[in-house]
mmCIF file of C-alpha atoms and ligand atoms in Angstrom:
data_model
loop_
_atom_site.group_PDB
_atom_site.id
_atom_site.type_symbol
_atom_site.label_atom_id
_atom_site.label_comp_id
_atom_site.label_asym_id
_atom_site.label_seq_id
_atom_site.Cartn_x
_atom_site.Cartn_y
_atom_site.Cartn_z
ATOM 1 C CA MET D 1 155.148 147.320 151.984
ATOM 2 C CA LYS D 2 156.029 145.454 148.938
ATOM 3 C CA ILE D 3 153.983 143.992 146.596
ATOM 4 C CA LEU D 4 154.711 141.595 144.072
ATOM 5 C CA ALA D 5 152.222 141.571 141.281
ATOM 6 C CA ILE D 6 151.317 139.207 138.270
ATOM 7 C CA GLU D 7 149.459 139.759 135.034
ATOM 8 C CA SER D 8 148.805 137.461 132.393
ATOM 9 C CA SER D 9 145.128 138.067 131.191
ATOM 10 C CA CYS D 10 146.058 138.190 127.331
ATOM 11 C CA ASP D 11 149.460 137.772 125.567
ATOM 12 C CA GLU D 12 151.424 139.683 127.853
ATOM 13 C CA THR D 13 153.390 137.657 131.106
ATOM 14 C CA ALA D 14 154.105 140.144 133.376
ATOM 15 C CA ALA D 15 155.667 140.622 136.945
ATOM 16 C CA ALA D 16 156.228 143.597 138.996
ATOM 17 C CA VAL D 17 157.210 144.743 142.551
ATOM 18 C CA ILE D 18 155.828 147.905 144.185
ATOM 19 C CA GLY D 19 157.183 149.973 146.837
ATOM 20 C CA ASP D 20 155.875 152.001 150.083
ATOM 21 C CA GLN D 21 154.928 155.055 147.683
ATOM 22 C CA ALA D 22 153.150 153.267 144.796
ATOM 23 C CA GLU D 23 156.351 153.262 143.106
ATOM 24 C CA VAL D 24 158.267 150.746 140.447
ATOM 25 C CA LEU D 25 160.913 148.660 142.515
ATOM 26 C CA SER D 26 161.210 146.563 139.007
ATOM 27 C CA ASN D 27 158.633 145.869 136.248
ATOM 28 C CA VAL D 28 159.316 142.947 133.716
ATOM 29 C CA VAL D 29 157.274 142.470 130.819
ATOM 30 C CA ILE D 30 157.814 139.130 128.170
ATOM 31 C CA SER D 31 155.688 139.905 125.346
ATOM 32 C CA GLN D 32 154.436 137.544 122.924
ATOM 33 C CA ILE D 33 153.602 139.814 120.233
ATOM 34 C CA ASP D 34 156.198 138.174 118.089
ATOM 35 C CA ILE D 35 154.224 134.753 118.217
ATOM 36 C CA PHE D 36 151.244 136.584 117.612
ATOM 37 C CA ALA D 37 152.161 138.900 114.348
ATOM 38 C CA ALA D 38 152.214 135.787 112.272
ATOM 39 C CA TYR D 39 148.972 134.528 112.917
ATOM 40 C CA GLY D 40 147.306 137.980 112.785
ATOM 41 C CA GLY D 41 145.856 137.875 116.172
ATOM 42 C CA VAL D 42 146.196 136.031 119.315
ATOM 43 C CA ILE D 43 145.754 132.328 119.756
ATOM 44 C CA PRO D 44 144.121 131.566 123.233
ATOM 45 C CA GLU D 45 145.641 127.987 123.895
ATOM 46 C CA VAL D 46 148.805 129.393 122.504
ATOM 47 C CA ALA D 47 149.222 132.236 124.656
ATOM 48 C CA ALA D 48 148.071 130.035 127.779
ATOM 49 C CA ARG D 49 150.879 127.786 127.481
ATOM 50 C CA SER D 50 153.415 130.662 126.558
ATOM 51 C CA HIS D 51 152.352 132.029 129.432
ATOM 52 C CA LEU D 52 153.021 128.661 131.690
ATOM 53 C CA GLU D 53 156.727 129.165 129.996
ATOM 54 C CA ALA D 54 157.326 132.263 131.265
ATOM 55 C CA ILE D 55 155.689 133.223 134.225
ATOM 56 C CA LEU D 56 158.143 131.582 136.872
ATOM 57 C CA PRO D 57 161.497 133.526 135.284
ATOM 58 C CA VAL D 58 159.366 136.335 134.928
ATOM 59 C CA ILE D 59 158.314 136.335 138.667
ATOM 60 C CA HIS D 60 161.841 135.548 139.610
ATOM 61 C CA LYS D 61 163.324 138.509 137.426
ATOM 62 C CA ALA D 62 161.151 141.050 139.063
ATOM 63 C CA LEU D 63 162.230 139.860 142.447
ATOM 64 C CA ALA D 64 165.583 140.018 141.355
ATOM 65 C CA ASP D 65 165.585 143.518 139.971
ATOM 66 C CA ALA D 66 164.264 144.650 143.188
ATOM 67 C CA ASN D 67 166.979 143.370 144.514
ATOM 68 C CA LEU D 68 164.374 141.451 146.936
ATOM 69 C CA THR D 69 163.718 138.088 148.096
ATOM 70 C CA LYS D 70 160.485 136.285 148.635
ATOM 71 C CA ASP D 71 160.780 137.071 152.501
ATOM 72 C CA ASP D 72 160.570 140.897 151.884
ATOM 73 C CA ILE D 73 157.585 140.560 149.826
ATOM 74 C CA ASP D 74 153.766 141.272 151.925
ATOM 75 C CA TYR D 75 150.984 141.206 149.523
ATOM 76 C CA ILE D 76 150.761 139.328 146.259
ATOM 77 C CA ALA D 77 148.530 140.720 143.322
ATOM 78 C CA VAL D 78 146.998 139.114 140.124
ATOM 79 C CA THR D 79 144.620 139.989 137.845
ATOM 80 C CA TYR D 80 141.603 137.103 138.058
ATOM 81 C CA ALA D 81 139.191 139.318 135.489
ATOM 82 C CA PRO D 82 138.394 139.639 132.571
ATOM 83 C CA GLY D 83 140.770 138.317 130.014
ATOM 84 C CA LEU D 84 141.342 134.953 128.167
ATOM 85 C CA LEU D 85 140.153 132.027 130.102
ATOM 86 C CA GLY D 86 143.582 130.188 129.957
ATOM 87 C CA SER D 87 145.410 132.723 130.519
ATOM 88 C CA LEU D 88 143.958 134.118 133.368
ATOM 89 C CA LEU D 89 144.164 130.624 135.073
ATOM 90 C CA ILE D 90 148.069 130.645 134.929
ATOM 91 C CA GLY D 91 148.591 133.998 136.853
ATOM 92 C CA THR D 92 145.948 133.202 139.172
ATOM 93 C CA LEU D 93 147.090 129.802 139.916
ATOM 94 C CA THR D 94 150.712 130.787 140.304
ATOM 95 C CA ALA D 95 149.813 133.622 142.527
ATOM 96 C CA ARG D 96 147.426 131.390 144.309
ATOM 97 C CA MET D 97 149.858 129.118 144.921
ATOM 98 C CA LEU D 98 152.837 131.475 145.769
ATOM 99 C CA ALA D 99 150.343 133.220 148.761
ATOM 100 C CA ILE D 100 149.854 129.938 150.261
ATOM 101 C CA LEU D 101 153.517 128.312 150.094
ATOM 102 C CA TRP D 102 154.785 131.810 151.041
ATOM 103 C CA GLN D 103 151.744 132.625 153.623
ATOM 104 C CA LYS D 104 151.174 136.310 151.606
ATOM 105 C CA PRO D 105 147.537 137.881 151.715
ATOM 106 C CA LEU D 106 146.289 137.910 148.137
ATOM 107 C CA TYR D 107 144.639 140.347 145.976
ATOM 108 C CA GLY D 108 142.490 139.709 142.812
ATOM 109 C CA VAL D 109 142.565 142.710 140.835
ATOM 110 C CA HIS D 110 139.776 143.512 137.497
ATOM 111 C CA HIS D 111 142.247 144.449 134.476
ATOM 112 C CA LEU D 112 140.524 147.481 133.920
ATOM 113 C CA LYS D 113 141.303 148.987 137.334
ATOM 114 C CA SER D 114 144.925 148.093 136.665
ATOM 115 C CA HIS D 115 144.644 149.914 133.552
ATOM 116 C CA VAL D 116 143.152 153.266 135.749
ATOM 117 C CA TYR D 117 145.893 152.860 138.031
ATOM 118 C CA SER D 118 148.508 152.829 135.600
ATOM 119 C CA ILE D 119 148.053 156.798 136.169
ATOM 120 C CA TRP D 120 149.427 156.552 139.478
ATOM 121 C CA ILE D 121 152.265 154.732 138.926
ATOM 122 C CA ASN D 122 155.207 156.140 140.442
ATOM 123 C CA ASP D 123 158.065 155.719 138.386
ATOM 124 C CA PRO D 124 161.304 157.034 139.971
ATOM 125 C CA LYS D 125 163.004 156.251 136.339
ATOM 126 C CA MET D 126 160.750 159.048 135.258
ATOM 127 C CA ALA D 127 161.338 161.657 138.111
ATOM 128 C CA SER D 128 164.383 163.662 136.662
ATOM 129 C CA SER D 129 163.286 163.614 133.375
ATOM 130 C CA SER D 130 159.416 163.758 133.460
ATOM 131 C CA GLN D 131 158.814 167.464 133.204
ATOM 132 C CA GLN D 132 161.079 167.986 130.372
ATOM 133 C CA SER D 133 160.239 165.196 128.321
ATOM 134 C CA LEU D 134 156.561 165.576 128.932
ATOM 135 C CA SER D 135 156.405 169.653 128.294
ATOM 136 C CA LYS D 136 158.738 168.640 124.729
ATOM 137 C CA SER D 137 156.313 166.542 123.624
ATOM 138 C CA ALA D 138 153.188 168.209 124.978
ATOM 139 C CA THR D 139 151.782 164.446 125.755
ATOM 140 C CA ALA D 140 150.474 164.896 129.386
ATOM 141 C CA GLU D 141 150.049 167.107 132.026
ATOM 142 C CA VAL D 142 151.101 164.445 134.925
ATOM 143 C CA ALA D 143 154.873 164.371 136.270
ATOM 144 C CA ILE D 144 155.880 161.000 137.867
ATOM 145 C CA ASN D 145 157.875 162.348 140.973
ATOM 146 C CA SER D 146 156.725 161.046 144.049
ATOM 147 C CA ASP D 147 157.200 164.217 145.559
ATOM 148 C CA GLN D 148 156.041 167.018 143.136
ATOM 149 C CA ARG D 149 153.806 164.641 140.724
ATOM 150 C CA LYS D 150 150.564 165.805 140.104
ATOM 151 C CA LEU D 151 147.657 163.250 140.496
ATOM 152 C CA PRO D 152 144.270 163.261 139.405
ATOM 153 C CA GLU D 153 141.535 164.498 141.400
ATOM 154 C CA PHE D 154 138.062 163.405 141.744
ATOM 155 C CA PRO D 155 135.180 162.605 140.605
ATOM 156 C CA LEU D 156 137.165 162.080 137.661
ATOM 157 C CA LEU D 157 135.886 160.462 134.743
ATOM 158 C CA ALA D 158 138.016 157.691 132.955
ATOM 159 C CA LEU D 159 138.065 156.760 129.082
ATOM 160 C CA VAL D 160 139.669 153.205 129.125
ATOM 161 C CA ILE D 161 140.501 151.777 125.612
ATOM 162 C CA SER D 162 141.953 148.679 125.202
ATOM 163 C CA GLY D 163 141.971 145.488 122.499
ATOM 164 C CA GLY D 164 138.695 144.398 124.557
ATOM 165 C CA HIS D 165 137.382 147.705 126.013
ATOM 166 C CA THR D 166 135.685 151.295 125.459
ATOM 167 C CA GLN D 167 134.534 152.541 128.252
ATOM 168 C CA ILE D 168 133.963 155.749 129.925
ATOM 169 C CA ILE D 169 134.101 155.054 134.069
ATOM 170 C CA TYR D 170 133.321 157.893 136.366
ATOM 171 C CA MET D 171 135.224 157.569 139.654
ATOM 172 C CA PRO D 172 134.272 159.300 142.935
ATOM 173 C CA ALA D 173 136.874 158.599 144.330
ATOM 174 C CA HIS D 174 139.223 155.520 144.822
ATOM 175 C CA ASN D 175 137.820 152.035 144.141
ATOM 176 C CA GLN D 176 134.541 153.522 143.297
ATOM 177 C CA PHE D 177 133.672 152.749 139.507
ATOM 178 C CA GLU D 178 130.249 153.614 137.957
ATOM 179 C CA ILE D 179 130.103 152.721 134.113
ATOM 180 C CA ILE D 180 128.436 155.434 132.360
ATOM 181 C CA GLY D 181 129.581 154.321 128.124
ATOM 182 C CA THR D 182 130.427 151.395 126.956
ATOM 183 C CA THR D 183 131.006 149.928 123.192
ATOM 184 C CA ARG D 184 127.815 147.983 121.681
ATOM 185 C CA ASP D 185 130.116 146.182 119.254
ATOM 186 C CA ASP D 186 133.918 146.288 118.848
ATOM 187 C CA ALA D 187 136.223 148.549 121.204
ATOM 188 C CA VAL D 188 138.507 150.839 119.570
ATOM 189 C CA GLY D 189 141.891 148.692 119.943
ATOM 190 C CA GLU D 190 139.740 145.845 118.244
ATOM 191 C CA CYS D 191 138.811 148.478 115.283
ATOM 192 C CA PHE D 192 142.677 149.734 114.797
ATOM 193 C CA ASP D 193 143.721 145.959 114.705
ATOM 194 C CA LYS D 194 140.693 145.000 112.023
ATOM 195 C CA VAL D 195 141.553 148.411 109.836
ATOM 196 C CA ALA D 196 145.311 147.465 110.167
ATOM 197 C CA LYS D 197 144.574 144.328 108.768
ATOM 198 C CA ILE D 198 142.453 145.598 105.764
ATOM 199 C CA LEU D 199 145.384 147.726 105.155
ATOM 200 C CA GLY D 200 147.888 145.263 105.100
ATOM 201 C CA LEU D 201 149.735 146.460 108.392
ATOM 202 C CA PRO D 202 151.135 144.091 110.942
ATOM 203 C CA TYR D 203 149.844 142.962 114.355
ATOM 204 C CA PRO D 204 149.179 144.970 116.813
ATOM 205 C CA GLY D 205 147.255 146.853 114.268
ATOM 206 C CA GLY D 206 147.629 150.139 116.821
ATOM 207 C CA PRO D 207 151.269 150.962 116.758
ATOM 208 C CA SER D 208 151.327 149.935 113.321
ATOM 209 C CA ILE D 209 148.518 152.153 111.831
ATOM 210 C CA ALA D 210 149.873 154.821 114.167
ATOM 211 C CA GLN D 211 153.285 154.651 112.444
ATOM 212 C CA CYS D 212 151.773 154.336 108.802
ATOM 213 C CA ALA D 213 149.812 157.271 109.522
ATOM 214 C CA LYS D 214 153.085 159.712 110.213
ATOM 215 C CA HIS D 215 152.893 159.908 106.425
ATOM 216 C CA GLY D 216 149.213 160.348 105.529
ATOM 217 C CA ASP D 217 147.056 163.316 105.138
ATOM 218 C CA PRO D 218 143.951 162.998 108.171
ATOM 219 C CA HIS D 219 141.831 164.889 105.865
ATOM 220 C CA LYS D 220 141.721 162.534 102.752
ATOM 221 C CA TYR D 221 138.661 160.368 103.239
ATOM 222 C CA GLN D 222 135.837 161.311 105.594
ATOM 223 C CA LEU D 223 134.589 158.498 107.527
ATOM 224 C CA PRO D 224 131.461 158.619 109.476
ATOM 225 C CA HIS D 225 131.007 159.088 113.113
ATOM 226 C CA PRO D 226 128.545 156.546 114.582
ATOM 227 C CA LYS D 227 124.886 157.885 115.806
ATOM 228 C CA ILE D 228 124.579 156.397 119.155
ATOM 229 C CA ASP D 229 122.850 158.067 121.338
ATOM 230 C CA GLY D 230 123.981 158.708 124.834
ATOM 231 C CA LEU D 231 127.973 158.064 126.003
ATOM 232 C CA ASP D 232 127.943 154.241 124.375
ATOM 233 C CA PHE D 233 130.431 153.887 121.315
ATOM 234 C CA SER D 234 129.960 151.809 118.474
ATOM 235 C CA PHE D 235 132.984 150.482 116.137
ATOM 236 C CA SER D 236 132.338 148.362 113.972
ATOM 237 C CA GLY D 237 130.519 150.861 111.619
ATOM 238 C CA LEU D 238 134.014 152.620 111.074
ATOM 239 C CA LYS D 239 135.765 149.637 110.463
ATOM 240 C CA THR D 240 133.054 148.401 107.724
ATOM 241 C CA ALA D 241 133.537 152.568 106.464
ATOM 242 C CA VAL D 242 137.197 152.136 106.094
ATOM 243 C CA LEU D 243 136.732 148.895 103.972
ATOM 244 C CA ARG D 244 134.002 150.595 101.953
ATOM 245 C CA ALA D 245 136.491 153.317 101.480
ATOM 246 C CA VAL D 246 139.374 151.082 100.371
ATOM 247 C CA GLN D 247 137.325 149.329 98.005
ATOM 248 C CA ALA D 248 135.774 152.187 96.225
ATOM 249 C CA ASP D 249 139.097 153.729 96.213
ATOM 250 C CA CYS D 250 140.698 151.035 94.354
ATOM 251 C CA GLY D 251 137.768 150.802 91.708
ATOM 252 C CA LEU D 252 136.766 147.074 93.404
ATOM 253 C CA PRO D 253 132.958 145.581 93.825
ATOM 254 C CA ILE D 254 131.994 145.222 97.447
ATOM 255 C CA THR D 255 131.974 141.929 97.108
ATOM 256 C CA THR D 256 135.950 141.850 97.389
ATOM 257 C CA PRO D 257 137.322 140.386 100.286
ATOM 258 C CA SER D 258 139.517 142.337 102.836
ATOM 259 C CA HIS D 259 142.130 139.904 102.858
ATOM 260 C CA GLU D 260 142.781 141.147 99.005
ATOM 261 C CA LEU D 261 142.779 145.062 99.146
ATOM 262 C CA ALA D 262 145.904 145.779 100.579
ATOM 263 C CA SER D 263 147.698 144.084 97.421
ATOM 264 C CA HIS D 264 145.686 147.011 95.357
ATOM 265 C CA LEU D 265 146.644 149.786 97.771
ATOM 266 C CA THR D 266 150.076 152.046 97.335
ATOM 267 C CA ASP D 267 151.851 153.257 100.027
ATOM 268 C CA GLN D 268 150.435 156.533 100.275
ATOM 269 C CA GLN D 269 146.768 155.308 100.094
ATOM 270 C CA LYS D 270 147.657 153.016 102.777
ATOM 271 C CA ALA D 271 148.671 156.091 104.956
ATOM 272 C CA ASP D 272 146.046 158.385 104.145
ATOM 273 C CA PHE D 273 143.854 155.804 104.914
ATOM 274 C CA ALA D 274 145.917 154.780 108.178
ATOM 275 C CA ALA D 275 145.572 158.823 109.363
ATOM 276 C CA SER D 276 142.614 159.704 108.254
ATOM 277 C CA PHE D 277 140.872 156.122 110.536
ATOM 278 C CA GLN D 278 142.994 157.055 113.312
ATOM 279 C CA ALA D 279 141.965 160.957 113.430
ATOM 280 C CA THR D 280 138.429 159.717 113.278
ATOM 281 C CA ALA D 281 138.530 157.390 115.935
ATOM 282 C CA CYS D 282 140.381 159.572 118.416
ATOM 283 C CA ASP D 283 137.242 162.405 117.453
ATOM 284 C CA ILE D 284 135.232 159.796 118.172
ATOM 285 C CA LEU D 285 136.568 159.065 121.479
ATOM 286 C CA LEU D 286 136.777 162.395 122.642
ATOM 287 C CA GLU D 287 133.505 163.531 121.575
ATOM 288 C CA LYS D 288 131.714 161.054 124.027
ATOM 289 C CA LEU D 289 134.341 162.371 126.760
ATOM 290 C CA GLU D 290 133.302 165.812 126.075
ATOM 291 C CA MET D 291 129.739 164.752 126.486
ATOM 292 C CA ALA D 292 130.475 163.131 129.555
ATOM 293 C CA PHE D 293 131.646 166.132 131.134
ATOM 294 C CA ARG D 294 128.465 167.636 130.132
ATOM 295 C CA THR D 295 126.762 165.323 131.938
ATOM 296 C CA HIS D 296 129.188 165.066 135.110
ATOM 297 C CA PRO D 297 130.193 168.721 134.859
ATOM 298 C CA GLU D 298 131.510 168.088 138.741
ATOM 299 C CA SER D 299 134.563 165.883 137.205
ATOM 300 C CA ARG D 300 137.759 167.272 137.627
ATOM 301 C CA SER D 301 139.926 165.272 135.818
ATOM 302 C CA ALA D 302 139.809 163.120 132.498
ATOM 303 C CA ILE D 303 142.428 160.176 132.845
ATOM 304 C CA PHE D 304 143.106 157.931 129.673
ATOM 305 C CA ALA D 305 144.260 154.238 129.688
ATOM 306 C CA GLY D 306 144.573 150.957 128.200
ATOM 307 C CA GLY D 307 146.719 149.941 125.126
ATOM 308 C CA VAL D 308 145.409 152.769 122.955
ATOM 309 C CA SER D 309 145.970 155.846 125.148
ATOM 310 C CA ALA D 310 149.487 155.048 124.153
ATOM 311 C CA ASN D 311 148.052 156.774 120.874
ATOM 312 C CA GLN D 312 150.371 160.196 120.212
ATOM 313 C CA VAL D 313 147.767 161.972 117.790
ATOM 314 C CA LEU D 314 144.885 161.266 120.893
ATOM 315 C CA ARG D 315 146.692 162.625 123.524
ATOM 316 C CA GLU D 316 147.613 165.839 121.185
ATOM 317 C CA LYS D 317 143.943 165.891 120.212
ATOM 318 C CA ALA D 318 143.080 165.426 123.980
ATOM 319 C CA LEU D 319 145.416 168.250 125.360
ATOM 320 C CA HIS D 320 144.564 170.801 122.791
ATOM 321 C CA GLY D 321 141.000 169.987 121.184
ATOM 322 C CA LEU D 322 139.533 168.477 124.115
ATOM 323 C CA LYS D 323 140.718 171.679 126.110
ATOM 324 C CA ASN D 324 138.952 174.197 123.972
ATOM 325 C CA SER D 325 135.842 171.914 123.845
ATOM 326 C CA LEU D 326 135.671 171.978 127.539
ATOM 327 C CA LYS D 327 136.294 175.730 127.660
ATOM 328 C CA ARG D 328 133.385 175.948 125.318
ATOM 329 C CA ASP D 329 130.932 173.854 127.035
ATOM 330 C CA LEU D 330 132.180 174.841 130.853
ATOM 331 C CA GLY D 331 133.742 178.310 130.853
ATOM 332 C CA ASP D 332 137.603 179.423 131.033
ATOM 333 C CA THR D 333 138.143 178.735 134.600
ATOM 334 C CA GLN D 334 136.434 175.404 134.698
ATOM 335 C CA ALA D 335 137.842 174.122 132.013
ATOM 336 C CA ALA D 336 141.566 175.679 133.211
ATOM 337 C CA GLN D 337 141.088 173.361 136.236
ATOM 338 C CA ILE D 338 140.400 170.164 134.763
ATOM 339 C CA GLY D 339 143.632 167.926 134.684
ATOM 340 C CA ILE D 340 144.092 165.449 131.857
ATOM 341 C CA PHE D 341 146.050 162.438 132.682
ATOM 342 C CA PHE D 342 147.784 159.689 130.032
ATOM 343 C CA PRO D 343 150.138 156.688 131.766
ATOM 344 C CA GLU D 344 153.809 157.041 130.127
ATOM 345 C CA PRO D 345 153.455 155.093 127.162
ATOM 346 C CA LYS D 346 155.339 152.150 128.516
ATOM 347 C CA PHE D 347 152.755 151.591 131.018
ATOM 348 C CA SER D 348 149.704 152.161 128.350
ATOM 349 C CA GLY D 349 149.645 148.355 127.411
ATOM 350 C CA ASP D 350 149.606 145.291 130.041
ATOM 351 C CA ASN D 351 151.883 145.158 132.647
ATOM 352 C CA ALA D 352 151.925 144.066 136.192
ATOM 353 C CA ALA D 353 153.186 147.222 137.960
ATOM 354 C CA MET D 354 149.340 148.573 137.559
ATOM 355 C CA VAL D 355 147.964 145.749 138.649
ATOM 356 C CA GLY D 356 150.596 146.159 141.833
ATOM 357 C CA VAL D 357 149.377 150.098 142.118
ATOM 358 C CA ALA D 358 145.542 149.067 141.906
ATOM 359 C CA ALA D 359 146.269 146.480 145.039
ATOM 360 C CA TYR D 360 148.396 149.217 146.841
ATOM 361 C CA TYR D 361 145.384 151.555 146.783
ATOM 362 C CA GLU D 362 143.206 148.984 148.268
ATOM 363 C CA ILE D 363 145.627 147.968 150.720
ATOM 364 C CA LEU D 364 145.580 151.427 151.409
ATOM 365 C CA ALA D 365 141.702 151.459 152.301
ATOM 366 C CA GLY D 366 141.448 148.572 154.011
ATOM 367 C CA VAL D 367 140.251 146.093 151.781
ATOM 368 C CA ALA D 368 140.498 142.656 152.857
ATOM 369 C CA PRO D 369 142.803 140.098 150.985
ATOM 370 C CA VAL D 370 140.907 137.117 149.153
ATOM 371 C CA ASP D 371 141.088 133.774 150.082
ATOM 372 C CA PRO D 372 143.748 131.615 148.055
ATOM 373 C CA TYR D 373 141.811 128.657 148.297
ATOM 374 C CA GLN D 374 138.599 130.134 146.415
ATOM 375 C CA MET D 375 140.063 132.307 144.731
ATOM 376 C CA ASN D 376 138.269 132.234 140.744
ATOM 377 C CA ILE D 377 138.664 133.451 137.409
ATOM 378 C CA LEU D 378 136.110 135.460 135.958
ATOM 379 C CA PRO D 379 136.776 135.971 132.096
ATOM 380 C CA ARG D 380 133.835 138.822 131.367
ATOM 381 C CA THR D 381 132.765 140.305 134.227
ATOM 382 C CA PRO D 382 132.643 144.014 134.224
ATOM 383 C CA ILE D 383 134.955 146.747 136.653
ATOM 384 C CA LYS D 384 134.755 146.379 140.454
HETATM 385 O O1 KG4 A 401 145.832 147.347 126.872
HETATM 386 P P1 KG4 A 401 146.252 146.637 125.947
HETATM 387 O O2 KG4 A 401 147.985 146.569 126.029
HETATM 388 O O3 KG4 A 401 145.631 144.831 125.661
HETATM 389 C C1 KG4 A 401 144.322 144.823 126.671
HETATM 390 O O4 KG4 A 401 143.815 145.237 127.420
HETATM 391 O O5 KG4 A 401 143.238 144.764 125.034
HETATM 392 O O6 KG4 A 401 145.522 146.682 124.506
HETATM 393 C C2 KG4 A 401 145.953 146.386 123.472
HETATM 394 C C3 KG4 A 401 145.220 147.136 122.038
HETATM 395 C C4 KG4 A 401 145.691 146.340 120.827
HETATM 396 O O7 KG4 A 401 144.177 146.761 120.252
HETATM 397 C C5 KG4 A 401 146.402 147.713 120.339
HETATM 398 O O8 KG4 A 401 146.446 147.595 118.831
HETATM 399 C C6 KG4 A 401 145.876 148.893 120.940
HETATM 400 O O9 KG4 A 401 145.784 148.493 122.261
HETATM 401 N N1 KG4 A 401 147.326 149.799 121.119
HETATM 402 C C7 KG4 A 401 147.024 151.254 120.060
HETATM 403 C C8 KG4 A 401 148.745 151.299 120.081
HETATM 404 N N2 KG4 A 401 149.709 151.241 120.827
HETATM 405 C C9 KG4 A 401 148.408 149.819 121.371
HETATM 406 N N3 KG4 A 401 146.275 151.875 119.369
HETATM 407 C C10 KG4 A 401 146.385 152.891 118.622
HETATM 408 N N4 KG4 A 401 147.407 153.145 118.779
HETATM 409 C C11 KG4 A 401 148.571 153.079 119.567
HETATM 410 N N5 KG4 A 401 149.435 153.505 119.411
HETATM 411 ZN ZN1 ZN A 402 144.919 145.602 129.034
#
């Protein structure tokens, strides 16, 4: 089976080909980050226009890199929801057109489902080096060899953390999702982006904060954890807390606009704020995930997915702090059996390999394709 997958929900134009063992035969991503760094954020109309220019060359390259032609492709998969309307339209219209012209079955994949399935991507390029590099950096328990790789066991808890979403999803089995926690305001990735702006760090904020925080003290500033009952999140308070702390540290009134603050900060202050914010955001995520294990103690794995899952501090805290907390909550034996999984960092952000692998598991389960003449985009629909 060969699946041509297409992703264009935000500001990455991507295509990939996935093979019989969910392995990546090619993976092409054109990012618009350079365009939007100048504006400090994504402009939907510009994103759609850039997708329009890039999408056919990206698809051609994905086929060429896999050494395949359209005749070798058995299925087409595309992100249909959620995302920016114009961006989703370019991807879905292209996929629908190809499905009709080439007469291939078409699968519409929810973007958060794709992020979840980034964990199941089988990357042959990682097969030889994965065990060694993972143990060296202690970033994840997953190995990515099709024969030896360890895959998550169900039921599991998925923490999906991106620029648009922050959710804890309970998965009893493949293709089954129950949202048990969600953000009531900002997504955690959005919070990274907004705090980066306050500190005068470039877009996208997540990698900039992570980089700047390397020289900072994570204990320098005490930032509050939101008091939200249950498994829901709130991140807008944390962003405001950073704003107020920066104003106070610089001796400025709270009326000082956020865009004026960076010029008052030294590099060391920026690093300390970045490190303190990053540590607090990661702790909040992991506290809720730990709580989710208490409400769903039958869960056998924790998977992290979405752009923020690339964060190295989060990975280290999950493998050490979370594991220790779970030992306290569930006992040594049960906690030891819980697998913790992160995507390879290159598959944390938006890409089409994860779309193809999500479709792969739908096809394996016998899910019927959609009608290419009827497929609709749904910019705001929940995971399914
Ligand atoms: O999944 P993604 O690529 O796109 C969406 O579906 O939203 O996630 C993008 C988000 C951005 O907010 C970005 O700042 C954040 O992921 N991000 C990170 C890191 N790399 C990307 N956040 C924290 N640490 C990182 N290393
Ligand atoms: Zn995404």
